[in-house]
mmCIF file with all atom_site columns, C-alpha atoms in Angstrom:
data_model
loop_
_atom_site.group_PDB
_atom_site.id
_atom_site.type_symbol
_atom_site.label_atom_id
_atom_site.label_alt_id
_atom_site.label_comp_id
_atom_site.label_asym_id
_atom_site.label_entity_id
_atom_site.label_seq_id
_atom_site.pdbx_PDB_ins_code
_atom_site.Cartn_x
_atom_site.Cartn_y
_atom_site.Cartn_z
_atom_site.occupancy
_atom_site.B_iso_or_equiv
_atom_site.pdbx_formal_charge
_atom_site.auth_seq_id
_atom_site.auth_comp_id
_atom_site.auth_asym_id
_atom_site.auth_atom_id
_atom_site.pdbx_PDB_model_num
ATOM 1   C CA . MET J 1 1   ? -17.119 -2.163  -3.761  1.00 0.00 ? 1   MET J CA 1
ATOM 2   C CA . GLY J 1 2   ? -15.271 -5.431  -3.191  1.00 0.00 ? 2   GLY J CA 1
ATOM 3   C CA . GLY J 1 3   ? -16.396 -7.018  -6.445  1.00 0.00 ? 3   GLY J CA 1
ATOM 4   C CA . LEU J 1 4   ? -15.895 -3.805  -8.377  1.00 0.00 ? 4   LEU J CA 1
ATOM 5   C CA . LYS J 1 5   ? -12.332 -3.296  -7.244  1.00 0.00 ? 5   LYS J CA 1
ATOM 6   C CA . ASN J 1 6   ? -11.490 -6.790  -8.511  1.00 0.00 ? 6   ASN J CA 1
ATOM 7   C CA . VAL J 1 7   ? -13.048 -5.962  -11.893 1.00 0.00 ? 7   VAL J CA 1
ATOM 8   C CA . TYR J 1 8   ? -11.064 -2.785  -12.303 1.00 0.00 ? 8   TYR J CA 1
ATOM 9   C CA . ALA J 1 9   ? -7.859  -4.286  -10.876 1.00 0.00 ? 9   ALA J CA 1
ATOM 10  C CA . ILE J 1 10  ? -7.624  -6.551  -13.928 1.00 0.00 ? 10  ILE J CA 1
ATOM 11  C CA . GLY J 1 11  ? -7.675  -3.475  -16.163 1.00 0.00 ? 11  GLY J CA 1
ATOM 12  C CA . ALA J 1 12  ? -5.149  -1.725  -13.926 1.00 0.00 ? 12  ALA J CA 1
ATOM 13  C CA . GLY J 1 13  ? -2.789  -4.657  -14.352 1.00 0.00 ? 13  GLY J CA 1
ATOM 14  C CA . MET J 1 14  ? -3.231  -4.528  -18.114 1.00 0.00 ? 14  MET J CA 1
ATOM 15  C CA . VAL J 1 15  ? -2.515  -0.792  -18.203 1.00 0.00 ? 15  VAL J CA 1
ATOM 16  C CA . ALA J 1 16  ? 0.588   -1.244  -16.036 1.00 0.00 ? 16  ALA J CA 1
ATOM 17  C CA . ALA J 1 17  ? 1.957   -4.009  -18.265 1.00 0.00 ? 17  ALA J CA 1
ATOM 18  C CA . LEU J 1 18  ? 1.127   -2.325  -21.569 1.00 0.00 ? 18  LEU J CA 1
ATOM 19  C CA . THR J 1 19  ? 2.642   1.042   -20.592 1.00 0.00 ? 19  THR J CA 1
ATOM 20  C CA . ASN J 1 20  ? 5.764   -0.232  -18.834 1.00 0.00 ? 20  ASN J CA 1
ATOM 21  C CA . GLU J 1 21  ? 4.357   0.949   -15.490 1.00 0.00 ? 21  GLU J CA 1
ATOM 22  C CA . SER J 1 22  ? 3.719   4.520   -16.728 1.00 0.00 ? 22  SER J CA 1
ATOM 23  C CA . ALA J 1 23  ? 2.597   6.576   -13.737 1.00 0.00 ? 23  ALA J CA 1
ATOM 24  C CA . THR J 1 24  ? 0.641   8.913   -16.006 1.00 0.00 ? 24  THR J CA 1
ATOM 25  C CA . SER J 1 25  ? -1.257  6.101   -17.717 1.00 0.00 ? 25  SER J CA 1
ATOM 26  C CA . LYS J 1 26  ? -1.984  4.411   -14.406 1.00 0.00 ? 26  LYS J CA 1
ATOM 27  C CA . SER J 1 27  ? -3.276  7.675   -12.889 1.00 0.00 ? 27  SER J CA 1
ATOM 28  C CA . VAL J 1 28  ? -5.568  8.321   -15.898 1.00 0.00 ? 28  VAL J CA 1
ATOM 29  C CA . TYR J 1 29  ? -6.894  4.770   -15.537 1.00 0.00 ? 29  TYR J CA 1
ATOM 30  C CA . PHE J 1 30  ? -7.368  5.274   -11.783 1.00 0.00 ? 30  PHE J CA 1
ATOM 31  C CA . ALA J 1 31  ? -9.429  8.438   -12.348 1.00 0.00 ? 31  ALA J CA 1
ATOM 32  C CA . HIS J 1 32  ? -11.679 6.767   -14.897 1.00 0.00 ? 32  HIS J CA 1
ATOM 33  C CA . CYS J 1 33  ? -12.141 3.461   -13.110 1.00 0.00 ? 33  CYS J CA 1
ATOM 34  C CA . THR J 1 34  ? -12.907 5.033   -9.733  1.00 0.00 ? 34  THR J CA 1
ATOM 35  C CA . SER J 1 35  ? -15.509 7.280   -11.358 1.00 0.00 ? 35  SER J CA 1
ATOM 36  C CA . GLU J 1 36  ? -17.143 4.189   -12.862 1.00 0.00 ? 36  GLU J CA 1
ATOM 37  C CA . MET J 1 37  ? -17.038 2.473   -9.477  1.00 0.00 ? 37  MET J CA 1
ATOM 38  C CA . ILE J 1 38  ? -18.732 5.454   -7.817  1.00 0.00 ? 38  ILE J CA 1
ATOM 39  C CA . PHE J 1 39  ? -21.371 5.593   -10.563 1.00 0.00 ? 39  PHE J CA 1
ATOM 40  C CA . ILE J 1 40  ? -22.127 1.869   -10.252 1.00 0.00 ? 40  ILE J CA 1
ATOM 41  C CA . THR J 1 41  ? -22.328 1.895   -6.447  1.00 0.00 ? 41  THR J CA 1
ATOM 42  C CA . HIS J 1 42  ? -24.813 4.774   -6.617  1.00 0.00 ? 42  HIS J CA 1
ATOM 43  C CA . LEU J 1 43  ? -26.993 2.568   -8.833  1.00 0.00 ? 43  LEU J CA 1
ATOM 44  C CA . LEU J 1 44  ? -26.725 -0.484  -6.584  1.00 0.00 ? 44  LEU J CA 1
ATOM 45  C CA . ALA J 1 45  ? -26.719 0.903   -3.042  1.00 0.00 ? 45  ALA J CA 1
ATOM 46  C CA . GLU J 1 46  ? -29.265 3.047   -1.256  1.00 0.00 ? 46  GLU J CA 1
ATOM 47  C CA . GLU J 1 47  ? -26.474 4.573   0.813   1.00 0.00 ? 47  GLU J CA 1
ATOM 48  C CA . PRO J 1 48  ? -23.245 3.916   -1.096  1.00 0.00 ? 48  PRO J CA 1
ATOM 49  C CA . GLU J 1 49  ? -19.931 3.871   0.706   1.00 0.00 ? 49  GLU J CA 1
ATOM 50  C CA . LYS J 1 50  ? -17.751 6.867   0.007   1.00 0.00 ? 50  LYS J CA 1
ATOM 51  C CA . LEU J 1 51  ? -14.571 6.008   -1.828  1.00 0.00 ? 51  LEU J CA 1
ATOM 52  C CA . ALA J 1 52  ? -12.360 7.575   0.821   1.00 0.00 ? 52  ALA J CA 1
ATOM 53  C CA . GLY J 1 53  ? -10.176 6.656   3.783   1.00 0.00 ? 53  GLY J CA 1
ATOM 54  C CA . PRO J 1 54  ? -9.546  2.932   4.325   1.00 0.00 ? 54  PRO J CA 1
ATOM 55  C CA . LEU J 1 55  ? -11.805 1.927   1.410   1.00 0.00 ? 55  LEU J CA 1
ATOM 56  C CA . LEU J 1 56  ? -9.841  4.161   -0.980  1.00 0.00 ? 56  LEU J CA 1
ATOM 57  C CA . ALA J 1 57  ? -6.545  2.805   0.369   1.00 0.00 ? 57  ALA J CA 1
ATOM 58  C CA . ASP J 1 58  ? -7.738  -0.792  -0.033  1.00 0.00 ? 58  ASP J CA 1
ATOM 59  C CA . THR J 1 59  ? -8.961  -0.076  -3.568  1.00 0.00 ? 59  THR J CA 1
ATOM 60  C CA . TYR J 1 60  ? -5.651  1.551   -4.457  1.00 0.00 ? 60  TYR J CA 1
ATOM 61  C CA . VAL J 1 61  ? -3.526  -1.354  -3.236  1.00 0.00 ? 61  VAL J CA 1
ATOM 62  C CA . THR J 1 62  ? -5.826  -3.850  -4.983  1.00 0.00 ? 62  THR J CA 1
ATOM 63  C CA . LEU J 1 63  ? -5.425  -1.956  -8.247  1.00 0.00 ? 63  LEU J CA 1
ATOM 64  C CA . LEU J 1 64  ? -1.658  -1.854  -7.791  1.00 0.00 ? 64  LEU J CA 1
ATOM 65  C CA . LYS J 1 65  ? -0.709  -5.307  -6.553  1.00 0.00 ? 65  LYS J CA 1
ATOM 66  C CA . GLY J 1 66  ? -3.689  -7.568  -5.905  1.00 0.00 ? 66  GLY J CA 1
ATOM 67  C CA . ARG J 1 67  ? -4.030  -10.955 -7.582  1.00 0.00 ? 67  ARG J CA 1
ATOM 68  C CA . ASN J 1 68  ? -6.554  -9.536  -10.064 1.00 0.00 ? 68  ASN J CA 1
ATOM 69  C CA . ALA J 1 69  ? -4.053  -6.821  -11.073 1.00 0.00 ? 69  ALA J CA 1
ATOM 70  C CA . TRP J 1 70  ? -1.378  -9.526  -11.390 1.00 0.00 ? 70  TRP J CA 1
ATOM 71  C CA . TYR J 1 71  ? -3.740  -11.512 -13.631 1.00 0.00 ? 71  TYR J CA 1
ATOM 72  C CA . GLY J 1 72  ? -4.326  -8.461  -15.852 1.00 0.00 ? 72  GLY J CA 1
ATOM 73  C CA . GLN J 1 73  ? -0.577  -7.971  -16.154 1.00 0.00 ? 73  GLN J CA 1
ATOM 74  C CA . MET J 1 74  ? 0.042   -11.604 -17.085 1.00 0.00 ? 74  MET J CA 1
ATOM 75  C CA . ILE J 1 75  ? -2.768  -11.579 -19.672 1.00 0.00 ? 75  ILE J CA 1
ATOM 76  C CA . ALA J 1 76  ? -1.430  -8.344  -21.221 1.00 0.00 ? 76  ALA J CA 1
ATOM 77  C CA . LYS J 1 77  ? 2.130   -9.707  -21.328 1.00 0.00 ? 77  LYS J CA 1
ATOM 78  C CA . GLY J 1 78  ? 0.927   -12.962 -22.888 1.00 0.00 ? 78  GLY J CA 1
ATOM 79  C CA . GLU J 1 79  ? 2.265   -15.006 -19.968 1.00 0.00 ? 79  GLU J CA 1
ATOM 80  C CA . LEU J 1 80  ? -1.240  -16.302 -19.247 1.00 0.00 ? 80  LEU J CA 1
ATOM 81  C CA . SER J 1 81  ? -4.031  -17.076 -21.677 1.00 0.00 ? 81  SER J CA 1
ATOM 82  C CA . LEU J 1 82  ? -7.747  -16.511 -21.117 1.00 0.00 ? 82  LEU J CA 1
ATOM 83  C CA . ASP J 1 83  ? -8.158  -20.156 -22.109 1.00 0.00 ? 83  ASP J CA 1
ATOM 84  C CA . MET J 1 84  ? -6.420  -21.101 -18.844 1.00 0.00 ? 84  MET J CA 1
ATOM 85  C CA . GLY J 1 85  ? -9.530  -20.011 -16.948 1.00 0.00 ? 85  GLY J CA 1
ATOM 86  C CA . ASP J 1 86  ? -9.813  -17.902 -13.835 1.00 0.00 ? 86  ASP J CA 1
ATOM 87  C CA . SER J 1 87  ? -8.473  -20.378 -11.276 1.00 0.00 ? 87  SER J CA 1
ATOM 88  C CA . ILE J 1 88  ? -4.706  -19.999 -11.322 1.00 0.00 ? 88  ILE J CA 1
ATOM 89  C CA . SER J 1 89  ? -2.336  -22.329 -9.515  1.00 0.00 ? 89  SER J CA 1
ATOM 90  C CA . GLY J 1 90  ? -0.607  -20.505 -6.668  1.00 0.00 ? 90  GLY J CA 1
ATOM 91  C CA . LYS J 1 91  ? -2.981  -17.538 -6.917  1.00 0.00 ? 91  LYS J CA 1
ATOM 92  C CA . GLY J 1 92  ? -6.404  -19.095 -6.480  1.00 0.00 ? 92  GLY J CA 1
ATOM 93  C CA . MET J 1 93  ? -9.608  -17.811 -8.013  1.00 0.00 ? 93  MET J CA 1
ATOM 94  C CA . ILE J 1 94  ? -9.393  -14.547 -9.948  1.00 0.00 ? 94  ILE J CA 1
ATOM 95  C CA . GLN J 1 95  ? -12.787 -13.154 -8.905  1.00 0.00 ? 95  GLN J CA 1
ATOM 96  C CA . GLY J 1 96  ? -12.649 -10.147 -11.209 1.00 0.00 ? 96  GLY J CA 1
ATOM 97  C CA . VAL J 1 97  ? -13.226 -12.202 -14.359 1.00 0.00 ? 97  VAL J CA 1
ATOM 98  C CA . SER J 1 98  ? -16.687 -13.484 -13.435 1.00 0.00 ? 98  SER J CA 1
ATOM 99  C CA . ALA J 1 99  ? -17.501 -10.149 -11.799 1.00 0.00 ? 99  ALA J CA 1
ATOM 100 C CA . VAL J 1 100 ? -16.897 -8.373  -15.135 1.00 0.00 ? 100 VAL J CA 1
ATOM 101 C CA . GLY J 1 101 ? -19.604 -10.522 -16.712 1.00 0.00 ? 101 GLY J CA 1
ATOM 102 C CA . ALA J 1 102 ? -21.983 -10.125 -13.792 1.00 0.00 ? 102 ALA J CA 1
ATOM 103 C CA . PHE J 1 103 ? -21.702 -6.328  -13.583 1.00 0.00 ? 103 PHE J CA 1
ATOM 104 C CA . TYR J 1 104 ? -21.911 -5.945  -17.353 1.00 0.00 ? 104 TYR J CA 1
ATOM 105 C CA . GLU J 1 105 ? -25.092 -8.024  -17.545 1.00 0.00 ? 105 GLU J CA 1
ATOM 106 C CA . LEU J 1 106 ? -26.605 -6.285  -14.534 1.00 0.00 ? 106 LEU J CA 1
ATOM 107 C CA . LEU J 1 107 ? -25.981 -2.818  -15.963 1.00 0.00 ? 107 LEU J CA 1
ATOM 108 C CA . SER J 1 108 ? -27.181 -3.820  -19.457 1.00 0.00 ? 108 SER J CA 1
ATOM 109 C CA . GLN J 1 109 ? -30.705 -4.755  -18.403 1.00 0.00 ? 109 GLN J CA 1
ATOM 110 C CA . PRO J 1 110 ? -33.268 -3.335  -20.841 1.00 0.00 ? 110 PRO J CA 1
ATOM 111 C CA . SER J 1 111 ? -35.461 -2.163  -17.961 1.00 0.00 ? 111 SER J CA 1
ATOM 112 C CA . LEU J 1 112 ? -32.770 0.298   -16.837 1.00 0.00 ? 112 LEU J CA 1
ATOM 113 C CA . SER J 1 113 ? -31.853 3.615   -18.293 1.00 0.00 ? 113 SER J CA 1
ATOM 114 C CA . VAL J 1 114 ? -29.987 6.759   -17.358 1.00 0.00 ? 114 VAL J CA 1
ATOM 115 C CA . LEU J 1 115 ? -29.713 9.989   -19.283 1.00 0.00 ? 115 LEU J CA 1
ATOM 116 C CA . HIS J 1 116 ? -26.614 10.286  -21.446 1.00 0.00 ? 116 HIS J CA 1
ATOM 117 C CA . ARG J 1 117 ? -25.798 13.991  -21.120 1.00 0.00 ? 117 ARG J CA 1
ATOM 118 C CA . GLU J 1 118 ? -24.053 14.493  -24.447 1.00 0.00 ? 118 GLU J CA 1
ATOM 119 C CA . GLU J 1 119 ? -26.529 12.506  -26.517 1.00 0.00 ? 119 GLU J CA 1
ATOM 120 C CA . ASN J 1 120 ? -29.509 13.675  -24.421 1.00 0.00 ? 120 ASN J CA 1
ATOM 121 C CA . LYS J 1 121 ? -31.121 10.255  -24.578 1.00 0.00 ? 121 LYS J CA 1
ATOM 122 C CA . ALA J 1 122 ? -31.768 7.347   -22.252 1.00 0.00 ? 122 ALA J CA 1
ATOM 123 C CA . VAL J 1 123 ? -29.144 4.601   -22.357 1.00 0.00 ? 123 VAL J CA 1
ATOM 124 C CA . ALA J 1 124 ? -28.358 1.483   -20.346 1.00 0.00 ? 124 ALA J CA 1
ATOM 125 C CA . PRO J 1 125 ? -26.055 2.368   -17.415 1.00 0.00 ? 125 PRO J CA 1
ATOM 126 C CA . VAL J 1 126 ? -23.268 0.210   -18.881 1.00 0.00 ? 126 VAL J CA 1
ATOM 127 C CA . GLU J 1 127 ? -23.010 2.727   -21.749 1.00 0.00 ? 127 GLU J CA 1
ATOM 128 C CA . LEU J 1 128 ? -21.562 5.218   -19.262 1.00 0.00 ? 128 LEU J CA 1
ATOM 129 C CA . CYS J 1 129 ? -18.916 2.693   -18.174 1.00 0.00 ? 129 CYS J CA 1
ATOM 130 C CA . PRO J 1 130 ? -16.481 2.369   -21.104 1.00 0.00 ? 130 PRO J CA 1
ATOM 131 C CA . ILE J 1 131 ? -13.804 0.582   -19.081 1.00 0.00 ? 131 ILE J CA 1
ATOM 132 C CA . LEU J 1 132 ? -16.263 -2.073  -17.903 1.00 0.00 ? 132 LEU J CA 1
ATOM 133 C CA . LYS J 1 133 ? -17.491 -2.473  -21.495 1.00 0.00 ? 133 LYS J CA 1
ATOM 134 C CA . THR J 1 134 ? -13.931 -2.889  -22.754 1.00 0.00 ? 134 THR J CA 1
ATOM 135 C CA . LEU J 1 135 ? -13.030 -5.417  -20.061 1.00 0.00 ? 135 LEU J CA 1
ATOM 136 C CA . TYR J 1 136 ? -16.157 -7.375  -21.013 1.00 0.00 ? 136 TYR J CA 1
ATOM 137 C CA . LYS J 1 137 ? -15.086 -7.423  -24.670 1.00 0.00 ? 137 LYS J CA 1
ATOM 138 C CA . ILE J 1 138 ? -11.578 -8.570  -23.681 1.00 0.00 ? 138 ILE J CA 1
ATOM 139 C CA . LEU J 1 139 ? -12.307 -11.100 -20.933 1.00 0.00 ? 139 LEU J CA 1
ATOM 140 C CA . ILE J 1 140 ? -15.790 -12.450 -21.623 1.00 0.00 ? 140 ILE J CA 1
ATOM 141 C CA . ARG J 1 141 ? -16.547 -12.004 -25.318 1.00 0.00 ? 141 ARG J CA 1
ATOM 142 C CA . ARG J 1 142 ? -12.861 -12.264 -26.291 1.00 0.00 ? 142 ARG J CA 1
ATOM 143 C CA . GLU J 1 143 ? -13.419 -9.979  -29.251 1.00 0.00 ? 143 GLU J CA 1
ATOM 144 C CA . GLN J 1 144 ? -10.651 -7.541  -28.329 1.00 0.00 ? 144 GLN J CA 1
ATOM 145 C CA . LYS J 1 145 ? -7.032  -7.843  -27.230 1.00 0.00 ? 145 LYS J CA 1
ATOM 146 C CA . PRO J 1 146 ? -5.789  -6.380  -23.915 1.00 0.00 ? 146 PRO J CA 1
ATOM 147 C CA . GLN J 1 147 ? -4.446  -3.329  -25.798 1.00 0.00 ? 147 GLN J CA 1
ATOM 148 C CA . ALA J 1 148 ? -8.066  -2.205  -26.195 1.00 0.00 ? 148 ALA J CA 1
ATOM 149 C CA . ILE J 1 149 ? -7.977  -1.023  -22.578 1.00 0.00 ? 149 ILE J CA 1
ATOM 150 C CA . LEU J 1 150 ? -5.505  1.688   -23.616 1.00 0.00 ? 150 LEU J CA 1
ATOM 151 C CA . GLN J 1 151 ? -7.690  2.700   -26.535 1.00 0.00 ? 151 GLN J CA 1
ATOM 152 C CA . ALA J 1 152 ? -10.624 3.063   -24.152 1.00 0.00 ? 152 ALA J CA 1
ATOM 153 C CA . LEU J 1 153 ? -8.573  5.579   -22.164 1.00 0.00 ? 153 LEU J CA 1
ATOM 154 C CA . ARG J 1 154 ? -7.626  7.490   -25.317 1.00 0.00 ? 154 ARG J CA 1
ATOM 155 C CA . ASP J 1 155 ? -11.184 7.622   -26.663 1.00 0.00 ? 155 ASP J CA 1
ATOM 156 C CA . GLU J 1 156 ? -12.083 11.274  -27.141 1.00 0.00 ? 156 GLU J CA 1
ATOM 157 C CA . THR J 1 157 ? -15.757 10.514  -26.540 1.00 0.00 ? 157 THR J CA 1
ATOM 158 C CA . LEU J 1 158 ? -14.975 9.114   -23.090 1.00 0.00 ? 158 LEU J CA 1
ATOM 159 C CA . ASN J 1 159 ? -16.955 10.927  -20.436 1.00 0.00 ? 159 ASN J CA 1
ATOM 160 C CA . ASP J 1 160 ? -14.973 13.137  -18.095 1.00 0.00 ? 160 ASP J CA 1
ATOM 161 C CA . PRO J 1 161 ? -14.691 11.234  -14.791 1.00 0.00 ? 161 PRO J CA 1
ATOM 162 C CA . ARG J 1 162 ? -15.939 14.337  -12.953 1.00 0.00 ? 162 ARG J CA 1
ATOM 163 C CA . ASP J 1 163 ? -19.144 14.298  -15.017 1.00 0.00 ? 163 ASP J CA 1
ATOM 164 C CA . ARG J 1 164 ? -19.833 10.647  -14.200 1.00 0.00 ? 164 ARG J CA 1
ATOM 165 C CA . ILE J 1 165 ? -19.330 11.306  -10.476 1.00 0.00 ? 165 ILE J CA 1
ATOM 166 C CA . GLU J 1 166 ? -21.541 14.398  -10.636 1.00 0.00 ? 166 GLU J CA 1
ATOM 167 C CA . ILE J 1 167 ? -24.288 12.431  -12.373 1.00 0.00 ? 167 ILE J CA 1
ATOM 168 C CA . ALA J 1 168 ? -24.066 9.767   -9.674  1.00 0.00 ? 168 ALA J CA 1
ATOM 169 C CA . GLN J 1 169 ? -24.047 12.210  -6.762  1.00 0.00 ? 169 GLN J CA 1
ATOM 170 C CA . THR J 1 170 ? -26.715 14.651  -7.950  1.00 0.00 ? 170 THR J CA 1
ATOM 171 C CA . HIS J 1 171 ? -29.378 12.234  -9.134  1.00 0.00 ? 171 HIS J CA 1
ATOM 172 C CA . ALA J 1 172 ? -31.455 9.643   -7.349  1.00 0.00 ? 172 ALA J CA 1
ATOM 173 C CA . PHE J 1 173 ? -30.043 6.583   -9.074  1.00 0.00 ? 173 PHE J CA 1
ATOM 174 C CA . TYR J 1 174 ? -30.531 3.805   -6.571  1.00 0.00 ? 174 TYR J CA 1
ATOM 175 C CA . ARG J 1 175 ? -32.478 0.993   -8.239  1.00 0.00 ? 175 ARG J CA 1
ATOM 176 C CA . PRO J 1 176 ? -33.429 -1.689  -5.683  1.00 0.00 ? 176 PRO J CA 1
ATOM 177 C CA . SER J 1 177 ? -34.912 -3.771  -8.505  1.00 0.00 ? 177 SER J CA 1
ATOM 178 C CA . LEU J 1 178 ? -31.371 -4.322  -9.847  1.00 0.00 ? 178 LEU J CA 1
ATOM 179 C CA . LEU J 1 179 ? -30.621 -6.608  -6.949  1.00 0.00 ? 179 LEU J CA 1
ATOM 180 C CA . GLY J 1 180 ? -34.042 -8.255  -6.909  1.00 0.00 ? 180 GLY J CA 1
ATOM 181 C CA . GLN J 1 181 ? -35.377 -6.090  -4.083  1.00 0.00 ? 181 GLN J CA 1
ATOM 182 C CA . PRO J 1 182 ? -38.951 -4.690  -4.192  1.00 0.00 ? 182 PRO J CA 1
#
């Protein structure tokens, strides 16, 4: 989950900056991003870690105050530009930026599919991860502004986080081929 928490920490920083630290907005983001993290880890790990105890605490603090969250805040406030890159003086490498691209590409592979419950059709796993998709459009493709992260949370078609977790926990999702394993 280390790489994932850095991905979602950037979005958490954006949400914090764009909502003036709204506790409600940050909690909605936390529910959605952790459900995506659980879904993704069930795809990538034969025995995924449970997001509880020390791992949950570490994820929470990373989303609140880690350097990736700081980066998301600075991007959303306009104090940093994406053109400055992901190596920031005094902060070091912002790992979440490249991880957004890597996870997006991994979960977009044409050989993968999961059932989209509402549409009752097979889709790429990334289609069930609207926050990851939005971060990709903001950070990698640069086709959306940071405010898009808030729109992703307001999207009425957004899957209920409970549904995403249930899908992950009740189906055999693990795909060793994702990580180049036989």
